mmCIF file of C-alpha atoms in Angstrom:
data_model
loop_
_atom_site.group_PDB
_atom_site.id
_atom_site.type_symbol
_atom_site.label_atom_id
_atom_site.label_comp_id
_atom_site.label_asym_id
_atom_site.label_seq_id
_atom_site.Cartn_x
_atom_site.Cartn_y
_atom_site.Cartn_z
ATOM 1 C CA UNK A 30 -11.381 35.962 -1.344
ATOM 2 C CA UNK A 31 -8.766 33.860 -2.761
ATOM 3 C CA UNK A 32 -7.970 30.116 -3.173
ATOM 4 C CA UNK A 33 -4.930 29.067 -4.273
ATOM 5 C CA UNK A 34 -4.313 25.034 -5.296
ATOM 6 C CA UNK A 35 -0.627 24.917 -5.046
ATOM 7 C CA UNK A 36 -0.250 21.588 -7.196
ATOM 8 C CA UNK A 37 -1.581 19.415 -9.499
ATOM 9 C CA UNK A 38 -3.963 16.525 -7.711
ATOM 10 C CA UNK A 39 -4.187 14.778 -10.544
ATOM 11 C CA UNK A 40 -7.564 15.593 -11.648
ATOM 12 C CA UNK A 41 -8.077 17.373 -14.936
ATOM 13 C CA UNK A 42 -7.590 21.654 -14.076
ATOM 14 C CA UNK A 43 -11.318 21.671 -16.062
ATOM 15 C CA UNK A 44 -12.277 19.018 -13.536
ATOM 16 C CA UNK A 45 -11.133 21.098 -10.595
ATOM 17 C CA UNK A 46 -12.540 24.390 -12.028
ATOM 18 C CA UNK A 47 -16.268 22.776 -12.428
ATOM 19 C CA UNK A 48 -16.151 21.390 -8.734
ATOM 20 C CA UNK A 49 -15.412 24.867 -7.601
ATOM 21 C CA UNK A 50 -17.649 26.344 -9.757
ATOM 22 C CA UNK A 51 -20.422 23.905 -7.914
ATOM 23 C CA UNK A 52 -19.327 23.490 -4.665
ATOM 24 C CA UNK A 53 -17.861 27.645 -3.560
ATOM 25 C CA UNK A 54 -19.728 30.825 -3.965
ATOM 26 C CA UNK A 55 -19.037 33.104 -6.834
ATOM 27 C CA UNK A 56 -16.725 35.504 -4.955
ATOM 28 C CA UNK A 57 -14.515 32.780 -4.332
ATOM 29 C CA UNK A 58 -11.239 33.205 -6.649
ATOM 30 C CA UNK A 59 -9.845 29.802 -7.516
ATOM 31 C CA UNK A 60 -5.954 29.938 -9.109
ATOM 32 C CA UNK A 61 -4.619 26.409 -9.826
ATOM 33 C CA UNK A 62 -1.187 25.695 -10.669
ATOM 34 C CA UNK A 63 0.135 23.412 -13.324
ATOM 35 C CA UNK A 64 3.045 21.882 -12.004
ATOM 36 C CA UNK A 65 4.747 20.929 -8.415
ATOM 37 C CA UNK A 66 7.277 22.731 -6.767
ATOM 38 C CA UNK A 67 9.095 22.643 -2.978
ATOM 39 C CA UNK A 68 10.794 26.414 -3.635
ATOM 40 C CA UNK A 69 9.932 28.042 -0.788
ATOM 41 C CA UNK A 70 10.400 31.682 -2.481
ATOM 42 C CA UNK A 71 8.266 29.752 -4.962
ATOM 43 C CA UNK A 72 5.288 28.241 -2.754
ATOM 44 C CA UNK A 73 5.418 32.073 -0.877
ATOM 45 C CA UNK A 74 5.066 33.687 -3.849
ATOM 46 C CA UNK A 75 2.080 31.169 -4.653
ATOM 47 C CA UNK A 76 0.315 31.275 -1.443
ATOM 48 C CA UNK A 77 0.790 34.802 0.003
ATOM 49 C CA UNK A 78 -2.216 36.871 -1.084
ATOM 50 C CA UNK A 79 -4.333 33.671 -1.010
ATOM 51 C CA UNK A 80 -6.752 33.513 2.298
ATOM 52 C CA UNK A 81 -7.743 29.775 1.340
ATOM 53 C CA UNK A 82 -4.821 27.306 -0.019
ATOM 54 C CA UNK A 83 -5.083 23.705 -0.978
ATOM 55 C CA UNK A 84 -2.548 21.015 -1.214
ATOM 56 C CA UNK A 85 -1.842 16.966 -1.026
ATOM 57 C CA UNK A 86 1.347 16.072 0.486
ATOM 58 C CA UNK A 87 3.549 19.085 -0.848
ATOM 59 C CA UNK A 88 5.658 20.028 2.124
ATOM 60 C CA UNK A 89 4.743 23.489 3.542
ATOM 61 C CA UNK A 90 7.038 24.605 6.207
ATOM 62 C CA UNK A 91 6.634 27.265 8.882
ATOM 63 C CA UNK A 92 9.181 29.016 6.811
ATOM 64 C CA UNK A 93 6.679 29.669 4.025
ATOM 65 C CA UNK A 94 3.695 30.023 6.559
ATOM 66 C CA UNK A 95 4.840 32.602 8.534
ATOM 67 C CA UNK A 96 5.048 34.918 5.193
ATOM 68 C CA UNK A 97 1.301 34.054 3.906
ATOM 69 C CA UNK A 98 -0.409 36.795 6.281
ATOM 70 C CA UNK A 99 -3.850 36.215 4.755
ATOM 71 C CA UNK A 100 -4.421 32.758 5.321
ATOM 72 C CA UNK A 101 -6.937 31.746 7.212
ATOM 73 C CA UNK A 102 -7.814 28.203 5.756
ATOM 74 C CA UNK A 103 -5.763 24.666 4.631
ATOM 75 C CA UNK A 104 -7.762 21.928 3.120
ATOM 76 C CA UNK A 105 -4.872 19.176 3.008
ATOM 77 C CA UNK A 106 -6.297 16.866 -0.475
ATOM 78 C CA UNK A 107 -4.538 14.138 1.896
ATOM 79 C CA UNK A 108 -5.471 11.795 4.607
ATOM 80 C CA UNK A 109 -2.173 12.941 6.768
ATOM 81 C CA UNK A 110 -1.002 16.399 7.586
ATOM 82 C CA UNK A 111 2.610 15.427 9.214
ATOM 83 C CA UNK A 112 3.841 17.301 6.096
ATOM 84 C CA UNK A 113 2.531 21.064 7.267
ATOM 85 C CA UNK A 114 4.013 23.150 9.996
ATOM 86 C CA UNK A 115 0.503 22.200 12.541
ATOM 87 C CA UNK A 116 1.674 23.738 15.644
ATOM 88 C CA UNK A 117 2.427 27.484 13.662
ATOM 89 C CA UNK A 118 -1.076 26.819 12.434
ATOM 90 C CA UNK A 119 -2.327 26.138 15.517
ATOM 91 C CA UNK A 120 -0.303 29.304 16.881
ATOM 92 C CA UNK A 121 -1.802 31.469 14.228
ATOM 93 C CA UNK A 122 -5.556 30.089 14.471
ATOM 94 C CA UNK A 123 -5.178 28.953 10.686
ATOM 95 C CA UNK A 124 -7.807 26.250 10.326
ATOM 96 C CA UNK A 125 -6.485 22.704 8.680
ATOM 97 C CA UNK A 126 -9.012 20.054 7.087
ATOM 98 C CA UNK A 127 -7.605 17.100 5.708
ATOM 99 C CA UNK A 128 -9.520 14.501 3.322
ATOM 100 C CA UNK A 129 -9.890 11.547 5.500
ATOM 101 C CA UNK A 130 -11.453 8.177 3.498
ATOM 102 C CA UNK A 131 -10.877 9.517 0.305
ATOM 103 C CA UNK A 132 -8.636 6.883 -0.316
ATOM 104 C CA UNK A 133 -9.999 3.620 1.551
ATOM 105 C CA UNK A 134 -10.533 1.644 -1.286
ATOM 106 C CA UNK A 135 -7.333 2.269 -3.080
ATOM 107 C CA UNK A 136 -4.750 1.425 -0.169
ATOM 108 C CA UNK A 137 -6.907 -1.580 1.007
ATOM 109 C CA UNK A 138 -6.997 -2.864 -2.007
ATOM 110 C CA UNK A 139 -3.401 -2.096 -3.030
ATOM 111 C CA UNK A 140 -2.194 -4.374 -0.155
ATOM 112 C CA UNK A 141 -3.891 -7.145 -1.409
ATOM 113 C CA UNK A 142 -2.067 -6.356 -4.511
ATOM 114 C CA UNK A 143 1.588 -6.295 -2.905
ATOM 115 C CA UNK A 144 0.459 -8.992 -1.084
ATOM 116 C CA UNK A 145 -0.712 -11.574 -3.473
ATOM 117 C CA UNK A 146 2.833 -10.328 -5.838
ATOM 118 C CA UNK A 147 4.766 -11.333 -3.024
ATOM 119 C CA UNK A 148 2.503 -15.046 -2.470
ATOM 120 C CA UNK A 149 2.322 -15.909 -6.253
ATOM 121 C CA UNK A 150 5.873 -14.276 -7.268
ATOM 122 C CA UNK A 151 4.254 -12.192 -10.020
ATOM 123 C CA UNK A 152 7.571 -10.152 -10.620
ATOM 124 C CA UNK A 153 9.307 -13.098 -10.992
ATOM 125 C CA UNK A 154 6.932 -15.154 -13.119
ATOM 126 C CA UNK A 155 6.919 -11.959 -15.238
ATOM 127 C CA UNK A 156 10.501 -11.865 -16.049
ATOM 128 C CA UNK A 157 10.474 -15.870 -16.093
ATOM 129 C CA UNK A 158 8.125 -15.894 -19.152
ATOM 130 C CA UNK A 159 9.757 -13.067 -20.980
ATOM 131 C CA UNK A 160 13.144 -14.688 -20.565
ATOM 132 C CA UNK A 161 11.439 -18.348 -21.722
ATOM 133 C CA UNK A 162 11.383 -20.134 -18.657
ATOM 134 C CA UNK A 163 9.000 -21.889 -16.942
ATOM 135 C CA UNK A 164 7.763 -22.370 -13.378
ATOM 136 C CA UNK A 165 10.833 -23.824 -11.686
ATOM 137 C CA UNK A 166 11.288 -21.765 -8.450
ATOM 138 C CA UNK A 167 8.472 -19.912 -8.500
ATOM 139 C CA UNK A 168 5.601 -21.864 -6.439
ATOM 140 C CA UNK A 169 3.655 -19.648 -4.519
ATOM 141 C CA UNK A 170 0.950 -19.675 -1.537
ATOM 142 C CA UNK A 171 -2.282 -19.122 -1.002
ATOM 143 C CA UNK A 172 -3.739 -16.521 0.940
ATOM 144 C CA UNK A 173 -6.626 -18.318 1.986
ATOM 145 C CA UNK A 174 -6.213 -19.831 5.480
ATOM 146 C CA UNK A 175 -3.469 -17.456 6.629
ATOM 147 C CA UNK A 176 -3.385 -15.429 9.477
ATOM 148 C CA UNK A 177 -3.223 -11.887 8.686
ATOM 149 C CA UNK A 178 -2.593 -9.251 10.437
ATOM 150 C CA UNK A 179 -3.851 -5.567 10.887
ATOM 151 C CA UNK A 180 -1.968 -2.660 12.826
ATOM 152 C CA UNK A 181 -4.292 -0.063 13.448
ATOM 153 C CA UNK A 182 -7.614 -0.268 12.798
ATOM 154 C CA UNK A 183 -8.832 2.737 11.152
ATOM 155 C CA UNK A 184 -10.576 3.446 8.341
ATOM 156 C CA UNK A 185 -8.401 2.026 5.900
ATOM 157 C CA UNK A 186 -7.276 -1.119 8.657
ATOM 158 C CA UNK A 187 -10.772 -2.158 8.607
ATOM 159 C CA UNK A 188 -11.587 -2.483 5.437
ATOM 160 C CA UNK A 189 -8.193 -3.883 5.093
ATOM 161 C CA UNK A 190 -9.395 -6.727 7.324
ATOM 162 C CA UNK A 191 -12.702 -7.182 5.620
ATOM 163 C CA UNK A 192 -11.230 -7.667 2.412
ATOM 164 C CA UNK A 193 -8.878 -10.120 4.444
ATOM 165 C CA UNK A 194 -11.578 -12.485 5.623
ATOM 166 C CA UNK A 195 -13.132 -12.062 2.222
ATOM 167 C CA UNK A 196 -10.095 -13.888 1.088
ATOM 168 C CA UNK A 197 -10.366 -16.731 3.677
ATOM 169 C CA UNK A 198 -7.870 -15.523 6.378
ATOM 170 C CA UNK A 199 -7.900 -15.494 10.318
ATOM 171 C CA UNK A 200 -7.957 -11.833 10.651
ATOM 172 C CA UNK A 201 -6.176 -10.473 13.843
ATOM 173 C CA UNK A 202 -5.749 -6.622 14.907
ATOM 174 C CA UNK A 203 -4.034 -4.033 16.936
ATOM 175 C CA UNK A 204 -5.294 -0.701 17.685
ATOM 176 C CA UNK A 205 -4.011 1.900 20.448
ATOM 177 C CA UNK A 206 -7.665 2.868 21.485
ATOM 178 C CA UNK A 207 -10.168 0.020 22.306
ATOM 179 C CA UNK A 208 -11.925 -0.978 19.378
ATOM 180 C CA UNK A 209 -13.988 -4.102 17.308
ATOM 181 C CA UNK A 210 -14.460 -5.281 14.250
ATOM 182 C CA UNK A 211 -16.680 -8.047 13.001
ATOM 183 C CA UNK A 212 -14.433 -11.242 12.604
ATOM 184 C CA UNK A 213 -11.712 -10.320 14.079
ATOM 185 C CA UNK A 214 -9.465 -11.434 16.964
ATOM 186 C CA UNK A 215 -7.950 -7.656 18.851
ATOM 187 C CA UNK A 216 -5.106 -8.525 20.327
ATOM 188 C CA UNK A 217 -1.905 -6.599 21.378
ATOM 189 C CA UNK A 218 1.227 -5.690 18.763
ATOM 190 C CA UNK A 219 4.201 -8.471 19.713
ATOM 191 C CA UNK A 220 0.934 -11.245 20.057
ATOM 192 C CA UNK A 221 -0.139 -10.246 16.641
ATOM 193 C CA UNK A 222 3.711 -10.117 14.915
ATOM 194 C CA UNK A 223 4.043 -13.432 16.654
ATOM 195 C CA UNK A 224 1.421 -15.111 15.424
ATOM 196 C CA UNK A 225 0.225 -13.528 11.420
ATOM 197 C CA UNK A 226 1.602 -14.642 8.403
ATOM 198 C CA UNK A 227 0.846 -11.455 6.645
ATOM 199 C CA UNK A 228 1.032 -7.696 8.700
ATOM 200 C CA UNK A 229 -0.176 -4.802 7.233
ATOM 201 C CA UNK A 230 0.456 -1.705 8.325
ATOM 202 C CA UNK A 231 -2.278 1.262 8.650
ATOM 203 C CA UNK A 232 -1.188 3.778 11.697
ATOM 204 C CA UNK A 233 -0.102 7.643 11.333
ATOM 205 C CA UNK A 234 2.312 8.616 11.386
ATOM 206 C CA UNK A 235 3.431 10.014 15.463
ATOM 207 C CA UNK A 236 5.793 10.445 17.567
ATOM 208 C CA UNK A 237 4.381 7.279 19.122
ATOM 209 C CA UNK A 238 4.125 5.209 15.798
ATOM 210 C CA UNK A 239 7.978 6.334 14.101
ATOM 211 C CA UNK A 240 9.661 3.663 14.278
ATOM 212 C CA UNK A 241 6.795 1.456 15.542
ATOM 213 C CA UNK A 242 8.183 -2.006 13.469
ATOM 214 C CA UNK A 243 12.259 -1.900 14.594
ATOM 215 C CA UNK A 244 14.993 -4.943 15.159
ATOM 216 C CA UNK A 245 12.951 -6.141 17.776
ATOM 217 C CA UNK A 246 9.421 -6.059 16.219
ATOM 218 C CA UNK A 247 10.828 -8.031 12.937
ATOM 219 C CA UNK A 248 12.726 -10.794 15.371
ATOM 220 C CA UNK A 249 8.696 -11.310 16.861
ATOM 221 C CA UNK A 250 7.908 -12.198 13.282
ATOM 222 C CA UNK A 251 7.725 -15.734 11.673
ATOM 223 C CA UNK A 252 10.493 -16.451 9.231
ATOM 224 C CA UNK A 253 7.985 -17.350 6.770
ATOM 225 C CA UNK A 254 5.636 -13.627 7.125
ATOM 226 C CA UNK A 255 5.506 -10.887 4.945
ATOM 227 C CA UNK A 256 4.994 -7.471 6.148
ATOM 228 C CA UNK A 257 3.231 -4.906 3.967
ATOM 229 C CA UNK A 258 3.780 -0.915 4.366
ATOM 230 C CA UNK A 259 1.260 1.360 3.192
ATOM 231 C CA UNK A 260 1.141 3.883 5.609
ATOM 232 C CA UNK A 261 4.171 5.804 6.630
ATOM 233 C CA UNK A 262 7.619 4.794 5.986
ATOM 234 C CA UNK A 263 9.291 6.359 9.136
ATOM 235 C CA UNK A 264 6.784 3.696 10.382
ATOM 236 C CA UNK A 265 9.192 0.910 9.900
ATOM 237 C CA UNK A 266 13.109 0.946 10.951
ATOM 238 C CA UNK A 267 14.297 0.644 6.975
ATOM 239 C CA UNK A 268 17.630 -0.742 7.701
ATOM 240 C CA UNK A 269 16.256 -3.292 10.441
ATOM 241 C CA UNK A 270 14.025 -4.165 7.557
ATOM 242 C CA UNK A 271 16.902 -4.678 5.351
ATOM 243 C CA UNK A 272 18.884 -6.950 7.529
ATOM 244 C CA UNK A 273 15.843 -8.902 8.506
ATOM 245 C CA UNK A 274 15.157 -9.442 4.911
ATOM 246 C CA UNK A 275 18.688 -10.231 3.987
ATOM 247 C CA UNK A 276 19.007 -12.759 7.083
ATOM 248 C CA UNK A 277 15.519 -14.704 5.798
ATOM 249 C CA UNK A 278 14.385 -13.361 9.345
ATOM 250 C CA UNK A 279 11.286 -12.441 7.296
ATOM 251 C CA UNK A 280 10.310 -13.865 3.767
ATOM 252 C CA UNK A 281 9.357 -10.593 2.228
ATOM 253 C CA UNK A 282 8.340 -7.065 2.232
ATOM 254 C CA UNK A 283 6.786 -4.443 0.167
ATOM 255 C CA UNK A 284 6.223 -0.938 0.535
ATOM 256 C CA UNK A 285 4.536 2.034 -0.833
ATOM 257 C CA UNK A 286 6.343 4.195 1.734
ATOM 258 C CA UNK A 287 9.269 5.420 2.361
ATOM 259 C CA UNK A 288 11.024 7.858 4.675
ATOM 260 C CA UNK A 289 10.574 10.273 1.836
ATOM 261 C CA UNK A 290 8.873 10.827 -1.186
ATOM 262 C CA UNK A 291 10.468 9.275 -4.144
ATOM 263 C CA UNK A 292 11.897 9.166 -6.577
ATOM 264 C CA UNK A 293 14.018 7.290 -4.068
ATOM 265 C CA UNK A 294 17.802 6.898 -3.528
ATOM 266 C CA UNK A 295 18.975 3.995 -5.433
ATOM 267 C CA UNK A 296 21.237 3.451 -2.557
ATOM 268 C CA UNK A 297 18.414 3.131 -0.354
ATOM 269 C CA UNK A 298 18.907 -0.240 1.926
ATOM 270 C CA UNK A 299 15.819 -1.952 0.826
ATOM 271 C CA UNK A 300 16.811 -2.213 -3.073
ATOM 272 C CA UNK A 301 19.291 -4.590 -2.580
ATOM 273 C CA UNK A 302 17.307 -7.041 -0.372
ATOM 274 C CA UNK A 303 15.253 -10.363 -1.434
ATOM 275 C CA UNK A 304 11.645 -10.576 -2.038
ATOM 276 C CA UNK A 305 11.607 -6.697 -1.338
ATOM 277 C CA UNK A 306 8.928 -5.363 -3.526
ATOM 278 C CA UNK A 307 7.945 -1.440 -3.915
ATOM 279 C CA UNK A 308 5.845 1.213 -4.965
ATOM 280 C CA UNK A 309 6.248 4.762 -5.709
ATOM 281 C CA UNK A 310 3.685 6.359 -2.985
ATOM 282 C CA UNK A 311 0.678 5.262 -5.369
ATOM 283 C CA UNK A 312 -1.180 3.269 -3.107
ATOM 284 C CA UNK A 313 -3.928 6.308 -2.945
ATOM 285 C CA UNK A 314 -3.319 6.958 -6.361
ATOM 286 C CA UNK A 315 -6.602 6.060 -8.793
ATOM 287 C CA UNK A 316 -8.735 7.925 -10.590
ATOM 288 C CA UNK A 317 -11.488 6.772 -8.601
ATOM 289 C CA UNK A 318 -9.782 7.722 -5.108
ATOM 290 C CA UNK A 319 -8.737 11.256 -6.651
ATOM 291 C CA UNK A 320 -11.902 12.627 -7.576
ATOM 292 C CA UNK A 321 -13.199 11.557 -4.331
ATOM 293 C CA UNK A 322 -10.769 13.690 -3.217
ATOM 294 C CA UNK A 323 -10.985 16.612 -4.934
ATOM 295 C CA UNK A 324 -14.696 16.694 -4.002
ATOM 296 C CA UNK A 325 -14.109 16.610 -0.062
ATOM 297 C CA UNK A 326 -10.998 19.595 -0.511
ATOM 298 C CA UNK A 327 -13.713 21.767 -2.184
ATOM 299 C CA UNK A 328 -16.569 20.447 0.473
ATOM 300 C CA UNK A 329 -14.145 21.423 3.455
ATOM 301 C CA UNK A 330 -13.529 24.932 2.377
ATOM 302 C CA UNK A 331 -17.652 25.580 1.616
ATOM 303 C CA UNK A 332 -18.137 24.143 5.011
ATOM 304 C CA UNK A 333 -15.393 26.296 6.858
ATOM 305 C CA UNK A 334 -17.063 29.553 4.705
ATOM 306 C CA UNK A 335 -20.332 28.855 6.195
ATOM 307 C CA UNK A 336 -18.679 28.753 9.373
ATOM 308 C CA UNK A 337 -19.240 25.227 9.987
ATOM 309 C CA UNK A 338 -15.931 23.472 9.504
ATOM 310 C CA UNK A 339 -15.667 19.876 9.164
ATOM 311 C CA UNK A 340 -12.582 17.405 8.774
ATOM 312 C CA UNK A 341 -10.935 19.688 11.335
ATOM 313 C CA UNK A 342 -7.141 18.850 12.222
#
């Protein structure tokens, strides 16, 4: 039986090779490959005598699926899975675990980062002291007392709002489903957009959830809020964003996401705006976060070999 990691997931290939070592039986071929690549005759050539493959958030279209006749198994090193053809999967009973919590920690915390860059101005208080100026312009605020907002209240949404409290705010939340969470006021969407000073973002990606924050979401907003984005950028209307940004509808922005993965147009309409901060998709990204990872990829295919899968998409 073969495995075949498709792409670096930035862990060490010795790293990778131990884990499997530990975690897969012996008859178990593992072949990792060194670099990244979205050629499909590429990826097929890859992936088709493999009956196990493993990815992050490398785009794997029905295209190359439908060519990998062996494959009975995806474990998806990545919390979402809106990147691989699901319903052909589905179709062909080809089982698809994803790593969900892997990453909790990092994106929670990364918010607070974006966040707090955005309150204090630590871009601009950068540049300020490297071009010898002082603090003229660049007062900031304090996070402490603000009402902050969570939309969706998952995994990464909740700890998103503990660390919020643990900062002194009036933590409010939406969710779809019915839910609670110590300290925290549930509420519904426009209520919550209305009312927060700071909105962070933390739903899949859906069909219900694209476009989720448009024109009329931002115009809910207080001129003086910040929305943060570090869950999927089809998520937020981009160019309602922009114009909301540019307007001083909103105060400021920052996002991890986009509505691909970078690197980014420069063209793209939230480069030119004010108090727009980003980041390249690393919100996930630590070393901490990625080992976690790699340990739950290897942990989902040993469970679906003993024929009791787990993380099940």
């Amino acid at each position: 039986m073969k495995l075949a990691i498709l792409e670096p997931l930035g862990v060490e290939q010795e790293t990778l090779l131990r884990l499997a070592r530990e975690k897969l039986p012996a008859e178990v071929e593992v072949a990792c490959y060194g670099d990244r690549t979205t050629d499909r005759e590429e990826l097929v050539k890859r992936a088709k005598d493999a009956e196990l493959l493993a990815f992050s958030n490398l785009p794997f279209p029905g295209e190359v699926l439908e060519r990998c006749e062996k494959l009975r198994m995806i474990s998806v090193a990545f919390t979402g899975v809106d990147h691989v053809d699901m319903k052909m999967c589905r179709e062909r009973g080809i089982l698809v675990s994803n790593c969900a919590g892997y990453s909790n920690t990092a994106v929670s915390e990364l918010v607070f980062g974006l966040t707090l860059s955005l309150y204090r101005r630590i871009v601009e208080c950068n540049e300020a002291v490297r071009q010898g100026k002082d603090k003229t312009g660049l007062i900031g605020r304090e996070l402490a007392g603000k009402k902050f907002g969570v939309v969706g209240l998952g995994a990464i949404g909740s700890r998103t709002a503990r660390l919020a409290r643990a900062f002194g705010c009036e933590v409010y939340a939406f969710n779809r489903s019915q839910k609670q969470e110590e300290g925290v006021t549930m509420t519904d969407l426009d209520t919550l957009l209305s009312v927060c000073d700071i909105v962070s973002l933390h739903v899949p990606l859906t069909e219900q959830t694209r476009g989720l924050i448009g024109g009329r979401e931002l115009s809910l907003m207080k001129k003086s809020a910040v929305l943060i984005n570090t869950a999927r950028g089809p998520v937020v209307d981009s160019a309602a964003l922009a114009e909301a940004l540019k307007s001083g509808q909103l105060a400021g922005a920052a996002a991890d996401v986009f509505e691909t993965e970078p690197p980014i147009p420069q063209d793209h309409p939230l480069f030119s705006c004010p108090n727009f901060l980003a980041t390249p998709h690393v919100a996930f990204a630590t070393h901490e976060a990625l080992y976690k990872r790699a340990e739950i990829m290897f942990d989902n295919i040993a469970a679906y070999l003993t024929g009791k899968p787990q993380n099940v998409m």
